[in-house]
Coordinates of C-alpha atoms in Angstrom, one line a residue:
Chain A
X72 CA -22.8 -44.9 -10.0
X73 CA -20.3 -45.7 -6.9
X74 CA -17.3 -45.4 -6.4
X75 CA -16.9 -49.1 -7.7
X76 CA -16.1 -47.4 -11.5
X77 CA -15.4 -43.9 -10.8
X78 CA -13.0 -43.7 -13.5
X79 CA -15.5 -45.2 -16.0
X80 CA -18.3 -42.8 -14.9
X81 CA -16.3 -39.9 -14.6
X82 CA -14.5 -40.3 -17.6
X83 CA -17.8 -40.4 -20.0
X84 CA -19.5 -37.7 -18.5
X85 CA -16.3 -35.8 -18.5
X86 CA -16.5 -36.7 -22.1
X87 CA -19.9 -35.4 -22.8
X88 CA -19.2 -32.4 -21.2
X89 CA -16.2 -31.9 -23.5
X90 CA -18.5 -32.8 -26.6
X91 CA -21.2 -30.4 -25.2
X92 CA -18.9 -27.7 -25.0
X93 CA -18.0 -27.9 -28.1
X94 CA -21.4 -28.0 -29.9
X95 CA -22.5 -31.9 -29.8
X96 CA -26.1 -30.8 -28.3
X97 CA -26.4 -35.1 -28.7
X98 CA -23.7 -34.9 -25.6
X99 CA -26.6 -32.5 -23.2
X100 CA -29.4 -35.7 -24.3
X101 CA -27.1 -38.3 -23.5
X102 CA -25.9 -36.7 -19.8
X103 CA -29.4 -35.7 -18.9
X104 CA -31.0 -39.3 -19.7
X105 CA -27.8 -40.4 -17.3
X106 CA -28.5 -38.2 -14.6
X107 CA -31.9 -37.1 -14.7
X108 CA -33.9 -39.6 -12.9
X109 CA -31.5 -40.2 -10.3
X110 CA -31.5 -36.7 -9.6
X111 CA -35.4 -36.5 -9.8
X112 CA -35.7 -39.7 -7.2
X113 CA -33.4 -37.5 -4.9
X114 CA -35.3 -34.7 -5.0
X115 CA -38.1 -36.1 -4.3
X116 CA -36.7 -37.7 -1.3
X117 CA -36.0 -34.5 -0.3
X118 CA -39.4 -33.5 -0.1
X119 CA -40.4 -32.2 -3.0
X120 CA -43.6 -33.7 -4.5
X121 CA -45.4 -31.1 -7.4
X122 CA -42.4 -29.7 -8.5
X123 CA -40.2 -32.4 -9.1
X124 CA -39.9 -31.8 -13.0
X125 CA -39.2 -27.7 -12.0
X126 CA -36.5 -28.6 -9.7
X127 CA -34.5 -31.2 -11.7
X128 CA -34.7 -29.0 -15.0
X129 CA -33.1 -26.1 -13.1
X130 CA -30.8 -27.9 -11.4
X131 CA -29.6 -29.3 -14.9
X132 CA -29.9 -25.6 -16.5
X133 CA -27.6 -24.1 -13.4
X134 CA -25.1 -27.0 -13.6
X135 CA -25.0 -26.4 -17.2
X136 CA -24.1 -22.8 -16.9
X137 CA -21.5 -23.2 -14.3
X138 CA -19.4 -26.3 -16.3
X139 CA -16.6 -23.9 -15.5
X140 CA -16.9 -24.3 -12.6
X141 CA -16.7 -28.3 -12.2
X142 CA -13.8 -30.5 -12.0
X143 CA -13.6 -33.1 -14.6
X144 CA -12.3 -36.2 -12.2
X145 CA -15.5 -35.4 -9.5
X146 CA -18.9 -37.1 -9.5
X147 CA -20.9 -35.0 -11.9
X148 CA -24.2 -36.5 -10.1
X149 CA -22.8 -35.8 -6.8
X150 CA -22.5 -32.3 -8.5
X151 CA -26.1 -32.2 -9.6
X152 CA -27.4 -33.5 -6.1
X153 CA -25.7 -30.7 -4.4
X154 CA -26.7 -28.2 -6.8
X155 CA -30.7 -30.0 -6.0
X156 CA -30.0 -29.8 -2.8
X157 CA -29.3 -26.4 -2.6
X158 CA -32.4 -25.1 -5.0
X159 CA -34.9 -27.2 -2.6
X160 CA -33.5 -25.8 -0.1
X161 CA -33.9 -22.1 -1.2
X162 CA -36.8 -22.8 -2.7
X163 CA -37.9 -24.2 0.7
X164 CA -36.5 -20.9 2.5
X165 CA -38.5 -19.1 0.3
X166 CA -41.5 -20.0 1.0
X167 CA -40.8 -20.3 4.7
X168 CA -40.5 -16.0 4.7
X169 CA -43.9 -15.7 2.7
X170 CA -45.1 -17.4 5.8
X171 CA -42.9 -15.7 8.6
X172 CA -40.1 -13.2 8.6
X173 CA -37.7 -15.5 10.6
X174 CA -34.4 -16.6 8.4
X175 CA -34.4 -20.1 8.0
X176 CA -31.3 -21.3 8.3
X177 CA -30.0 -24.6 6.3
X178 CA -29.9 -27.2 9.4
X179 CA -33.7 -26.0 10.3
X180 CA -35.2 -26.4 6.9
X181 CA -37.7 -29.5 7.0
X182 CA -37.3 -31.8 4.5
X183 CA -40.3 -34.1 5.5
X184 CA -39.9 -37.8 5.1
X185 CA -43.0 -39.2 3.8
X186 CA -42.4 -41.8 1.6
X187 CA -45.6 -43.5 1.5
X188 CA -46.1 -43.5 -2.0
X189 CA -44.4 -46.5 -1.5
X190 CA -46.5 -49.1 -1.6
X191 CA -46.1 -50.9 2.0
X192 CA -45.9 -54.5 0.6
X193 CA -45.7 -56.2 4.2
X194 CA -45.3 -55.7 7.9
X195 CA -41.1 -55.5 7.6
X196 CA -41.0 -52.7 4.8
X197 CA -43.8 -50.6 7.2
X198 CA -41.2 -51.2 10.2
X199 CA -38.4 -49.9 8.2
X200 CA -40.2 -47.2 6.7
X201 CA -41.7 -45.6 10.7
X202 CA -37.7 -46.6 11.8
X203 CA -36.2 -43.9 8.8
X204 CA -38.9 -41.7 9.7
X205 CA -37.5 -41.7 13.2
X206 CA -34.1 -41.0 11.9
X207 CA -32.9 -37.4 12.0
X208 CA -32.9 -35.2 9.2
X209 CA -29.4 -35.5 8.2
X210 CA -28.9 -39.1 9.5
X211 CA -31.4 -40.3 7.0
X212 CA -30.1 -38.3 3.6
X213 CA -27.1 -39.6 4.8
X214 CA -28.1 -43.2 5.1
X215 CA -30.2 -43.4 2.1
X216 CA -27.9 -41.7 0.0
X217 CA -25.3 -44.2 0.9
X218 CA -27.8 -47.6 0.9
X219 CA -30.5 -46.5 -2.0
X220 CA -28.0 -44.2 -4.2
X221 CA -24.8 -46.0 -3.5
X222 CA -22.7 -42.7 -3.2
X223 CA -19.9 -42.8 -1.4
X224 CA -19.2 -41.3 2.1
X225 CA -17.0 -38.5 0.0
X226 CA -19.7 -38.0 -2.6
X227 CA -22.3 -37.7 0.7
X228 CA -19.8 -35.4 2.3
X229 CA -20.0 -32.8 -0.7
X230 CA -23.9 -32.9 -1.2
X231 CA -24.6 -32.4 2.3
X232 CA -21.6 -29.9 2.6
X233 CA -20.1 -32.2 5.1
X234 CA -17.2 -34.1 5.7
X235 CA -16.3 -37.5 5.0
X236 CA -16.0 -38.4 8.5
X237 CA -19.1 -37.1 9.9
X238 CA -20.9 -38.9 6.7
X239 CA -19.4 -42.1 7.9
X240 CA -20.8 -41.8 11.7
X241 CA -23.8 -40.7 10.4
X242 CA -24.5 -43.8 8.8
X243 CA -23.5 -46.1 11.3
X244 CA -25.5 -44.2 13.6
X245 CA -28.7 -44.7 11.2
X246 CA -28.2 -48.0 10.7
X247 CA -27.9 -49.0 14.5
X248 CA -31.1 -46.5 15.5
X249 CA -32.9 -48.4 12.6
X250 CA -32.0 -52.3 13.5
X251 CA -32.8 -51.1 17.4
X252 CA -36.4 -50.1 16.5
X253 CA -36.9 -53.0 14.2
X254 CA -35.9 -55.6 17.1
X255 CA -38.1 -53.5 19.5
Chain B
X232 CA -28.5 -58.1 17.9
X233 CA -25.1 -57.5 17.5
X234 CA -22.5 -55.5 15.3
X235 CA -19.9 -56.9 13.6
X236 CA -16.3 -55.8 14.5
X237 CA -15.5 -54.9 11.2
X238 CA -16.0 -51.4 10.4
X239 CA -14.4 -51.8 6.9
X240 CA -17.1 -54.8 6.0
X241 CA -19.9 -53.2 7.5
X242 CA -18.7 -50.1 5.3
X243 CA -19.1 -52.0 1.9
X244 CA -22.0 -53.6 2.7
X245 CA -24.4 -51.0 0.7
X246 CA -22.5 -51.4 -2.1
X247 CA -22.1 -55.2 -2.2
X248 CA -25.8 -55.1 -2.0
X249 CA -26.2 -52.7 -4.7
X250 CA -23.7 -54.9 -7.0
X251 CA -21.0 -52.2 -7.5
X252 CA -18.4 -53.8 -6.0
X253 CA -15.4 -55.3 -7.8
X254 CA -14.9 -59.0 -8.3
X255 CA -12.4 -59.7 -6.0
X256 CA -13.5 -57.3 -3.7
X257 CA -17.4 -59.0 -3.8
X258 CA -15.5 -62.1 -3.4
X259 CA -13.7 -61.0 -0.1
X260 CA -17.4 -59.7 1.6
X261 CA -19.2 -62.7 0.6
X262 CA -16.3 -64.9 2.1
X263 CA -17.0 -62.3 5.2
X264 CA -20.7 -62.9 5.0
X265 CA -20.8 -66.8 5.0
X266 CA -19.8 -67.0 9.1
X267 CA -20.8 -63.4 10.0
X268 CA -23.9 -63.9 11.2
X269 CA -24.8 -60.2 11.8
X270 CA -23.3 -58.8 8.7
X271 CA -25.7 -61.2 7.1
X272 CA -28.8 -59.5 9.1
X273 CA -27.2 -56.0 7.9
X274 CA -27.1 -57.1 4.5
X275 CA -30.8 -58.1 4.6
X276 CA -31.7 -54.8 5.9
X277 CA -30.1 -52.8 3.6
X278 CA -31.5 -54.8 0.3
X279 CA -35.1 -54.5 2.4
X280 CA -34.1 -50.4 2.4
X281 CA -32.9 -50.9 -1.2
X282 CA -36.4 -51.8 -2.1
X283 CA -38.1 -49.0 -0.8
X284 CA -36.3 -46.8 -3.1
X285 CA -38.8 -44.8 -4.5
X286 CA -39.4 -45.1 -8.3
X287 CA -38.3 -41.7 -9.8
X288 CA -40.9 -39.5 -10.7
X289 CA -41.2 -38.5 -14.5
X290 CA -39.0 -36.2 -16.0
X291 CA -39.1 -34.7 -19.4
X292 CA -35.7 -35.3 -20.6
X293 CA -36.6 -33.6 -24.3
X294 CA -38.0 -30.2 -22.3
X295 CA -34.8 -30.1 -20.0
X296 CA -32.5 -30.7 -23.5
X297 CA -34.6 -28.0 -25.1
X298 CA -34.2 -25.6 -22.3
X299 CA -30.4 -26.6 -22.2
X300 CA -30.0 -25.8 -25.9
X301 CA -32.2 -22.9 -26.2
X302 CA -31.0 -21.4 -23.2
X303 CA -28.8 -18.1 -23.9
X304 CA -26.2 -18.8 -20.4
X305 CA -25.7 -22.5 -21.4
X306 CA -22.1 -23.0 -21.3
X307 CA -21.5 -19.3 -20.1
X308 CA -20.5 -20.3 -16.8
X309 CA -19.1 -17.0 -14.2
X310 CA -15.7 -18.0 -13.7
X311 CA -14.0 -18.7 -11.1
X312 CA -11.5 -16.9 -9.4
X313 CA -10.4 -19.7 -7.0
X314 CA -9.9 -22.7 -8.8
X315 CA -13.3 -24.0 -7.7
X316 CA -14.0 -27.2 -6.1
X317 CA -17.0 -29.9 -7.4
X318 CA -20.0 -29.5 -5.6
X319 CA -19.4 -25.6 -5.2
X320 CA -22.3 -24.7 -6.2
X321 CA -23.0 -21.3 -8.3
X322 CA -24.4 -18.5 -7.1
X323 CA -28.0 -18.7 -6.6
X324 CA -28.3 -14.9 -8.4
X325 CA -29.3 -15.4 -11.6
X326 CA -26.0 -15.3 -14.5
X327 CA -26.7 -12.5 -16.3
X328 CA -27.8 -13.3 -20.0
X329 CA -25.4 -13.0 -22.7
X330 CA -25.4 -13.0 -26.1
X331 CA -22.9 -13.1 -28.4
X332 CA -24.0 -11.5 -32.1
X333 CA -22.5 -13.0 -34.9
X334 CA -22.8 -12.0 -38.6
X335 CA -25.6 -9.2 -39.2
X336 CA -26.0 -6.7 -41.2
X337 CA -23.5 -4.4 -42.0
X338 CA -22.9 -1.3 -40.3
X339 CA -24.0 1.7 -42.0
X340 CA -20.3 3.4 -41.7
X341 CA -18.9 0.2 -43.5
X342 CA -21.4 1.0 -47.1
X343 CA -19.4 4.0 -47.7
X344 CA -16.9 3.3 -50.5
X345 CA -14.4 -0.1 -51.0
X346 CA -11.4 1.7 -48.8
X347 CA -13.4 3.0 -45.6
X348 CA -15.3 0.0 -46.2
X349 CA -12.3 -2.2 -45.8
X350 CA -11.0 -0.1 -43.3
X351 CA -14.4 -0.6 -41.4
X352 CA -14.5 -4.1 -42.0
X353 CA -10.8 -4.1 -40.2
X354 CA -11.9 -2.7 -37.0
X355 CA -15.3 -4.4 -37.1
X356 CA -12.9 -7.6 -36.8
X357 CA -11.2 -6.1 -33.7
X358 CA -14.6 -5.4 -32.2
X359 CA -16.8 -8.3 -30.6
X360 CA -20.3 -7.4 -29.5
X361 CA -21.6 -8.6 -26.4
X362 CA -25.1 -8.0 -25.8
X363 CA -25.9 -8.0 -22.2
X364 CA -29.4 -8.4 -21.0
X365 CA -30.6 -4.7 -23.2
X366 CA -27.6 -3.5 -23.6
X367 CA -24.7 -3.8 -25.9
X368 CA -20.9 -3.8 -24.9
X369 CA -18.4 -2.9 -28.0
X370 CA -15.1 -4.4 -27.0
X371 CA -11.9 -3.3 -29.0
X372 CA -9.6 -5.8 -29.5
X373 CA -6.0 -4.7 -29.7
X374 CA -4.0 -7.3 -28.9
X375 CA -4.0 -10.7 -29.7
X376 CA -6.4 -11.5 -27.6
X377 CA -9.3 -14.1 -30.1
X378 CA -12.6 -13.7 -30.4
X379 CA -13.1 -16.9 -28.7
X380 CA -11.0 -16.3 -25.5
X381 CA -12.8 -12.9 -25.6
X382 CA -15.8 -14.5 -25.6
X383 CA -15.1 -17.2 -22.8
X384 CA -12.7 -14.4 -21.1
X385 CA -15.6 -12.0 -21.1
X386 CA -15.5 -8.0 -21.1
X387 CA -13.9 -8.4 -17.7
X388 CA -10.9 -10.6 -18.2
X389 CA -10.5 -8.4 -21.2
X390 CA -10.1 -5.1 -19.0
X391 CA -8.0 -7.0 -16.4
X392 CA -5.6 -8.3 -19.5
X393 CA -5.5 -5.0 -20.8
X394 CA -5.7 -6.1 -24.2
X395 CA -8.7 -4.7 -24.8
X396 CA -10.7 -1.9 -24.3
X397 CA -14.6 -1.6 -23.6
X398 CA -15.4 1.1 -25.4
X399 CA -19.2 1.8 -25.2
X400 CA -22.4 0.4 -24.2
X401 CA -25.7 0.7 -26.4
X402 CA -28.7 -0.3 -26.1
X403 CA -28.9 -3.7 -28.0
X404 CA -30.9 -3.3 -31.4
X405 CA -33.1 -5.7 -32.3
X406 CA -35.3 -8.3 -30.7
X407 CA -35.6 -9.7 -27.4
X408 CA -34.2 -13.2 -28.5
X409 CA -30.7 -12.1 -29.3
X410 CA -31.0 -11.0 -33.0
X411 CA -29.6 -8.0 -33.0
X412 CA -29.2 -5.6 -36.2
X413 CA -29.8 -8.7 -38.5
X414 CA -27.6 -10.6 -36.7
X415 CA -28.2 -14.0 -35.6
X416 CA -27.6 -15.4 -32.2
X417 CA -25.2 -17.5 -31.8
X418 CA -26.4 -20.3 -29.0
X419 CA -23.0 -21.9 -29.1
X420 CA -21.3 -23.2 -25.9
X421 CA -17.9 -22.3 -27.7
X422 CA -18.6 -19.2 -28.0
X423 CA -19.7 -19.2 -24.5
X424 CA -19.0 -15.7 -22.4
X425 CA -19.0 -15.4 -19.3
X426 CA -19.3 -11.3 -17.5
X427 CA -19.8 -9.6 -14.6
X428 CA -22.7 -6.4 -14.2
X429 CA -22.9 -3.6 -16.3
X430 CA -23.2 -1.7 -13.3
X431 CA -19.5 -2.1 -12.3
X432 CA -18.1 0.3 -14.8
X433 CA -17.9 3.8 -13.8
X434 CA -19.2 7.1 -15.1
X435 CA -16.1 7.8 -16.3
X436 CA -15.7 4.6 -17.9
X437 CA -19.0 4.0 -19.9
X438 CA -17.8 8.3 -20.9
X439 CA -14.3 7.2 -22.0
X440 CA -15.9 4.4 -24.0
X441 CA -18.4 6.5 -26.0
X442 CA -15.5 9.4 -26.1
X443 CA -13.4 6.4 -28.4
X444 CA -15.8 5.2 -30.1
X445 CA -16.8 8.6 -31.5
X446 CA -13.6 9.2 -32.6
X447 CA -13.2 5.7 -34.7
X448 CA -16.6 6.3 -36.5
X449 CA -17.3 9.9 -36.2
X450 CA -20.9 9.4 -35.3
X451 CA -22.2 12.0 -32.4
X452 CA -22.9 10.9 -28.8
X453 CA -26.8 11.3 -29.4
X454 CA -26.0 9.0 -32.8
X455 CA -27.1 5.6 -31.8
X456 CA -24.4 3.1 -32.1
X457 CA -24.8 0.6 -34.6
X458 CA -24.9 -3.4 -34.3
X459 CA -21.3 -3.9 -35.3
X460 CA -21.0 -7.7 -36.5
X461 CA -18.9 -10.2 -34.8
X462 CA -16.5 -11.4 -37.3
X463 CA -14.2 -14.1 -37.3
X464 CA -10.3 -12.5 -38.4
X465 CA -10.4 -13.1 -41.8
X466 CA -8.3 -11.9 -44.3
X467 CA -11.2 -12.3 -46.7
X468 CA -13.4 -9.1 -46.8
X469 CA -17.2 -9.7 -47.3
X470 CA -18.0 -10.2 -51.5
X471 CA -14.6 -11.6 -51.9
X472 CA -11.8 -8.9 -51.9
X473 CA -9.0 -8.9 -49.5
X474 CA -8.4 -6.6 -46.6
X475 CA -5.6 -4.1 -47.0

């Protein structure tokens, strides 16, 4: 989903939604086998490794309760990442005050790159792979989001509570730190 | 290495190498990339990222349906108040768990002969129950307020329209699972309500609310209340006869 057929997108799941809320319980199977491994994958990127199932069937539970609260020409995946974005966070601060009793706040919460479950195939995909990890922490969910999820710089603006601007810099920022190391 | 001096190119390069772009916008970057040289080297890089995309971990669709489904808040969202925007995220406290009892067994006050019985089954149709977490919230309906837009207003839009009145809380009766006096849960996202803490009302509220309720049934204070039915407004009284 990019912006490429937002009206398509939008307009189905906006459908579902409609059908769900009035009783089609086919409508909640047909949205979550749309959304649910993308937002799995992008929890998982952020960090999250045992409790990947956890995170994406809350996230799906919360959105579900709050369809008041969503607009029915938006991204409902951009929806859903922000909303799994948010619970890894807090699930994140959580257990950072088990450990100390110093508030985390959202910029300092570690969301650890560490993608090597990825099988490194060759020399090139290792490179790339070190030159993301180099990337800061909001440089990188901005540049995958926008190169492996395809979102658009507004979508990436309202998952990362952001702006549309920044988003953009951020990218091109990522993508020159990343072609610098890889011609190192 | 150099960029290219197109920021709008470079900006659709992820998505003409994802394959979203439009035909006659593809067209257009693929004109671009035949003598740009270093768009070309972008392009290569981003399909290389492309292909370290993770493959998603497993999810269990069916459990998160299930949960969705069986799930007492689903489609009892908290309003809100401001018009809110996508990606506004609700509140991280938990909603409060509602239950909206429909059907049931029939109050005892409504057995007593086929006049108070009608009678009974005239107010029971201007009274919703909301069972809230353990406790039970017996809304009067006096205007023309529905069931439905009680139910997806909630006990608070109702006090702030003033077309209804809370009249007493109660412990729930029944089970844990929403069945409530013989009732039977209704899991509908139609029927979906959406309500704020019990704790908000007053003293003097949750007294005023007992005080009217006493005087519609006659049952003491220490009387427990009992699981008044949710009725649709039917002219049709239960076994057939019609309401006065």
């Amino acid at each position: 989903m990019t912006d490429a057929e937002p009206d398509d997108d939008a307009a189905l799941d906006a459908s579902l939604i409609s059908r769900w809320r009035e009783g089609d319980e086919r409508a909640a199977t047909t949205l979550v086998a749309r959304h649910a491994a993308a937002v799995a994958r992008f929890v998982q990127r952020l960090g999250v490794r045992d409790e990947v199932d956890d995170v994406v069937q809350d996230t799906f539970v919360r959105a579900f309760g709050a369809l008041d609260g969503f607009r029915a020409d938006a991204a409902l995946r951009t929806w859903l990442f922000t909303i799994a974005r948010r619970l890894v966070i807090d699930r994140q601060r959580s257990r950072a005050r088990q450990g100390a009793a110093v508030e985390v706040q959202e910029q300092d919460v570690a969301t650890e790159y560490d993608a090597l479950d990825v099988l490194m195939a060759d020399e090139t995909s290792r490179r790339i792979h070190e030159a993301l990890g180099r990337l800061s922490r909001m440089q990188r969910e901005v540049f995958l989001l926008r190169v492996q999820d395809g979102r658009s710089y507004r979508d990436i603006a309202e998952i990362l509570g952001s702006t549309e601007g920044a988003a953009r810099v951020h990218y091109h920022n990522a993508m020159r730190a990343v072609k610098e190391y890889l011609h190192e | 290495m150099s960029d290219c001096r197109s920021i709008e190119m470079q900006d659709r390069l992820p998505d003409f190498a994802s394959g979203t772009l439009p035909a006659a916008e593809r067209s257009r970057v693929a004109a671009h990339l035949a003598t740009c040289a270093a768009c070309a080297d972008d392009l290569a890089l981003l399909r290389a990222v492309r292909a370290l995309r993770p493959s998603a971990p497993v999810v269990d669709e069916a459990a998160i349906v299930r949960r969705l489904v069986q799930s007492p808040v689903v489609g009892m969202a908290p309003r809100a108040t401001d018009g809110a925007l996508p990606g506004r995220m609700p509140d991280a406290a938990p909603v409060p768990r509602l239950r909206v009892v429909v059907g049931g067994a029939t109050a005892p006050s409504m057995r007593a002969g086929t006049r108070r019985r009608l009678s009974s089954w005239r107010i029971a149709a201007a009274i919703g129950v909301l069972a809230v977490g353990g406790m039970s919230a017996v809304i009067a309906r006096s205007g023309g307020l529905g069931l439905r837009e009680a139910a997806e207003g909630g006990v608070a839009a109702l006090r702030d329209t003033g077309s209804a009145t809370v009249v007493a809380l109660a412990p729930a009766v029944g089970d844990s699972q929403g069945a409530s006096a013989g009732g039977a849960t209704l899991p509908h996202p139609g029927a979906a309500v959406s309500y704020g803490d019990l704790g908000d009302y007053s003293a003097e509220e949750l007294a005023l609310m007992l005080e009217r309720l006493e005087r519609w049934d006659g049952a003491a204070a220490e009387d427990p209340l009992p699981g008044v039915p949710l009725l649709p407004t039917s002219t049709t009284a239960p076994g057939g006869g019609e309401l006065e």
